[in-house]
Amino acid sequence: MNVQHFAAVNVARPYRYHDLGQGAGEIRGSGPGTELITRLNPGDWSSSDKAAAAAAVSSSSGLPSSNLSSSTLSSSNVVAVQRLVQGSTPVTTAVMPVRVPVGVPAPGPVSGPANSISFGPSDFTALSYFTSPALCCQHQQPPPPPPPQPHPSSTRYKMGSMQSDEELATLQKLSSEYEPDVQGPLVGKRQSSQAITAEYANADPAFVRKTRALPQKFSHYRTVKGDGNCGWRAIAFGYFETLLRLGDKNQIAAEEARLKSLNNLLNVAGFQEHLYEDFVEETILLLREVASWVPVTDDGAALLAKFNDSSISNAIITHFRLLTSAWMKTHADAYQPFIPDKTVEQYCATQIEPYQVEIEHVGMNALIDCLIKSAGFAVEILYLDRSAGEEVNTIRFELETSAGEAVFPDAATMRLLYRPGHYDILYKVEDVAELLSAATQVQLVSDLESFSPIRDVPMASTYGQFNPWFAEIPGMSFVPGVPSGLSGLSGLSGLTGYGGLGSLSLMPTSFAPAAEPTVPQPSMTPSALPISPTPTATTPSFRPSKYEYEAEFTPAPPANLPCQTATFRNSHYNPAHFLNSEFQPEMWTPETEIKSESKSPDQIRH
Amino acid sequence: MAGSQRRIAKELAEITKDTPEGVTANLVDESDVYRWSILMEGPEDSPYAGGQFKLLLTLPVDYPFKPPALKFETKIYHPNVTNDDKGAMCLGILKSEEWKPSSKISAVLRTARSLLAEPNPDDAVETSIAEQFKNDRKEFERVAKEWVTRYASKRA
């Protein structure tokens, strides 16, 4: 029997076996050559669940089980703990019972299996990973149930003697042919990170604590398909999206030149040009397209579509895999210490270059060193695990001087959420706002026409008098029908498609949603929009700005375009600015306000 | 799609220019680049010497991101080839978790032929043949040669 092969499969797809059927069982193995006892509780198990659990056991420990032919794992709530220990230490595999709360619907936009799990009373210290299906890479859709398999009532095995080599070979074959049925898009739509909290609402307290803190700092997230490439794809997507977000055509051109010159690196590492040129070409083509999309008008939808085209997306991550491999081989001294049992060459051949092999920490380091840092970007990886603490642990990767100081302290940052075995993309609210503001700005120009009805309204001496009328404009009540606070976040993601945006968008600052959704912020209610002088408008505006209205100030009506007075012409309340493609409206972000009270007023960029 | 066709066409051109030893490759159907017909000669110094084996190489649509599949259309007595009508060959680099998009078809064919010269009984699909290969090499070679004369002799 080829145990090594089993192990290899296990490393390559660590998530595959953890999502097991409902029921209870306990399996003990005390090392090679000894008896493996399997106690199952037949009443609680559907046949597919049994087969799935059996598959997990046989795969993780290299011990045989029958009925492995059911290779699709069922996706309800049992946690498998696997601990593969080398040498003489016993190999332990346990399938643990869990209590499943009844009647908890799967919340959030992730339409997966019931996402709620609580743990049975036990001392499962080995359980460091995988508490809910959501933790596994294949969490987006439950795989279809496998066809019912006959299952022996007794599951008592002895190693070697009872299983013929033929059976083992069959098991081996089934194991190696197993393909997890992962569904969903390669890269998902951006959604509110409240969904993560909801997913974990009933999970282990450590997760509940950490995921609850998550949306306060990171307003949105984006799923990446767990097909063995998620870490690669997340970084690749983040790289292009950051370039798009920054919207600097010169920078994109510089990146194109840099990536082309990195072909030399591939040559040095011994890759043949006619093999890698197709992959490189897709990267270069997409870079050029990204440049052509600046300024962003679609909130990155075109980029998302490109990344969901598997031939483009796969070519790009293959390019990045090859680059990483070449980088590691040419900087072997830096990475060898982190690879205990292989040479860098072997590691690249087995863990970096093969398609569908998930990225590990060393590989992630090399990828970031090679691709991201040199682009002047930084990466933060947030580790969502069961370690102590109130928040996820964050590790920041960026270009540093030899003294350990950041070379670019303000580097654009992409953020990944790491749950054991899987990467997704996270966003802070300002990342989203930057992408959105560019989009809404363009929309404003086209929507200036829709502003015209105001010209027909008899101008009142004070805004207060036509405030009721103002409130009737569709969209003027910001994100209607949703409670304040929390809603700011979820509303934001749908903003570009929001019909009434045009009339609202004259005040782009109002888009900044509440940073701390769990704390209702009265200042974010529609009445606090700077343009709507409800009684609260007599108090100073909610953010400091040198362009603030005087209490009694009445701006010239838009009908007076083009403007007559220099004061108003230079004001950012002058809609004519929106005809200037270079104009960037001032944005309110809670972060900057807190951090830099003193310098915040000068955020207007030209 | 287009990407995979371009890559395959490139590799086909390379193989016709620089053919691996003892292997000829052609498209089964000129309009379909995803199916290749391979003629492989049994390596000298192996029980398969003198035989000519017909193989079918099938490339997935998302090649090179998924590995090609190789199967023997000529019956062969070999521990790493299934002894049924499928004739699937168990080749390490063709496993999906080991497949690299930067691998080439010519490398696959070279590896396949070297597996004929040196079977790998430790990664066998036909375990009884593997046992025989390990324990009774003479008998294995006798049967393998017999199969070559019966199924794989060059009739042309």
Coordinates of N, CA and C in Angstrom, one line a residue, chain A residues 2 5 9 12-13 165-166 169 176 179 271-272 274-275 277-279 281-282 311 314-315 318 322 349 353-357, chain B residues 1 3 6-7 10-11 14 62 64-66 82 95-104 122-128 131:
Chain A
N2 N 0.4 2.2 -0.7 CA 1.2 3.4 -0.9 C 0.8 4.5 0.1
H5 N 1.3 8.1 -0.7 CA 0.3 8.7 -1.7 C -0.9 9.3 -0.9
V9 N -2.1 13.3 -0.9 CA -3.5 13.8 -1.2 C -4.0 14.6 0.0
A12 N -2.4 18.0 0.0 CA -2.8 18.8 -1.1 C -4.2 19.4 -0.9
R13 N -5.1 18.6 -0.3 CA -6.5 19.1 -0.1 C -6.9 18.9 1.3
D165 N -4.7 -6.8 -1.4 CA -4.1 -5.7 -2.0 C -5.0 -5.1 -3.1
E166 N -5.8 -6.0 -3.7 CA -6.7 -5.5 -4.7 C -7.6 -4.4 -4.2
A169 N -5.8 -1.4 -3.5 CA -5.6 -0.7 -4.8 C -6.8 0.1 -5.2
S176 N -7.4 8.7 -4.8 CA -6.6 9.6 -5.7 C -7.5 10.3 -6.7
E179 N -12.5 14.1 -6.3 CA -12.5 15.5 -6.7 C -13.6 16.1 -5.8
F271 N 12.6 27.8 -16.9 CA 11.3 27.5 -17.6 C 11.4 27.9 -19.1
Q272 N 10.8 27.2 -19.9 CA 10.9 27.4 -21.4 C 9.9 28.5 -21.8
H274 N 8.4 29.1 -24.6 CA 7.1 28.8 -25.3 C 6.1 28.1 -24.4
L275 N 6.5 27.7 -23.2 CA 5.5 27.2 -22.3 C 4.9 28.3 -21.4
E277 N 4.9 31.6 -22.1 CA 4.5 32.9 -22.8 C 2.9 33.0 -22.8
D278 N 2.2 31.9 -22.9 CA 0.8 32.0 -23.0 C 0.2 32.6 -21.7
F279 N 0.8 32.1 -20.6 CA 0.3 32.6 -19.3 C 0.7 34.1 -19.0
E281 N 1.1 36.2 -21.3 CA 0.3 37.1 -22.2 C -1.0 37.4 -21.5
E282 N -1.6 36.5 -20.9 CA -2.9 36.8 -20.3 C -2.8 37.9 -19.2
S311 N -10.2 30.4 -18.1 CA -9.0 30.3 -18.9 C -8.1 31.5 -18.6
N314 N -7.0 31.3 -14.6 CA -6.0 30.2 -14.4 C -4.7 30.5 -15.0
A315 N -4.7 31.1 -16.2 CA -3.4 31.4 -16.8 C -2.7 32.4 -16.0
T318 N -1.3 30.7 -12.9 CA -0.2 29.8 -13.3 C 1.1 30.7 -13.6
L322 N 4.5 30.2 -11.5 CA 5.8 30.1 -12.1 C 6.8 31.2 -11.6
A349 N 8.6 22.1 -7.1 CA 8.0 21.1 -8.0 C 6.8 20.5 -7.5
E353 N 4.4 24.7 -8.2 CA 4.1 24.7 -9.7 C 2.8 23.9 -10.0
P354 N 2.5 22.7 -9.3 CA 1.3 22.0 -9.7 C 0.1 22.8 -9.5
Y355 N -0.8 22.8 -10.5 CA -2.0 23.4 -10.5 C -2.9 22.8 -9.4
Q356 N -3.7 23.5 -8.7 CA -4.6 23.0 -7.7 C -3.9 22.7 -6.3
V357 N -2.6 22.9 -6.2 CA -2.0 22.7 -4.9 C -2.1 24.0 -4.1
Chain B
M1 N -10.8 28.3 -24.0 CA -10.8 27.4 -25.1 C -9.7 27.7 -26.1
G3 N -7.2 29.4 -25.8 CA -5.9 29.3 -25.2 C -5.4 27.9 -25.2
R6 N -4.4 26.8 -28.7 CA -3.1 27.4 -29.2 C -2.0 26.7 -28.5
R7 N -2.1 26.4 -27.3 CA -1.0 25.7 -26.6 C -0.8 24.3 -27.2
K10 N 0.9 24.3 -30.4 CA 2.3 24.6 -30.3 C 3.0 23.3 -29.9
E11 N 2.4 22.5 -29.0 CA 3.1 21.3 -28.5 C 3.1 20.3 -29.6
E14 N 5.8 21.1 -31.9 CA 7.1 20.7 -31.3 C 7.4 19.2 -31.4
D62 N -9.8 22.3 -20.7 CA -9.1 23.3 -20.0 C -7.6 23.0 -19.8
P64 N -3.9 23.7 -20.4 CA -3.0 22.8 -19.6 C -3.3 22.9 -18.1
F65 N -4.5 23.3 -17.7 CA -4.7 23.3 -16.3 C -5.2 22.0 -15.7
K66 N -5.7 21.1 -16.6 CA -6.0 19.8 -16.1 C -5.1 18.8 -16.9
T82 N -4.0 -0.6 -16.4 CA -5.1 -1.5 -16.0 C -5.4 -2.5 -17.1
K95 N -1.4 12.7 -12.5 CA -2.4 12.8 -11.4 C -2.7 14.3 -11.2
S96 N -3.9 14.6 -11.0 CA -4.3 16.0 -11.0 C -3.6 16.8 -9.9
E97 N -3.3 16.2 -8.8 CA -2.6 17.0 -7.8 C -1.1 17.2 -8.1
E98 N -0.6 16.4 -9.1 CA 0.8 16.6 -9.4 C 1.0 17.2 -10.7
W99 N 0.0 17.4 -11.4 CA 0.1 17.9 -12.8 C 0.5 19.4 -12.7
K100 N 1.4 19.8 -13.6 CA 1.8 21.2 -13.7 C 1.5 21.7 -15.0
P101 N 0.9 22.9 -15.1 CA 0.6 23.4 -16.4 C 1.8 23.7 -17.2
S102 N 3.0 23.7 -16.6 CA 4.2 23.9 -17.4 C 4.8 22.6 -17.9
S103 N 4.1 21.4 -17.6 CA 4.6 20.2 -18.1 C 4.2 20.1 -19.6
K104 N 5.0 19.3 -20.3 CA 4.7 19.2 -21.8 C 4.2 17.8 -22.1
D122 N 5.6 -0.3 -7.2 CA 5.1 0.3 -5.9 C 3.9 1.2 -6.1
D123 N 3.7 1.6 -7.3 CA 2.5 2.5 -7.6 C 1.6 1.8 -8.6
A124 N 1.4 0.5 -8.4 CA 0.7 -0.3 -9.4 C -0.8 -0.1 -9.4
V125 N -1.4 -0.3 -10.6 CA -2.9 -0.5 -10.6 C -3.2 -1.9 -10.7
E126 N -2.4 -2.7 -11.3 CA -2.6 -4.2 -11.3 C -1.7 -4.8 -10.3
T127 N -2.2 -5.0 -9.1 CA -1.4 -5.5 -8.0 C -0.9 -6.9 -8.2
S128 N -1.7 -7.8 -8.8 CA -1.2 -9.1 -9.0 C 0.0 -9.1 -9.9
E131 N 3.0 -8.0 -8.0 CA 3.5 -9.0 -7.2 C 4.4 -9.9 -8.0

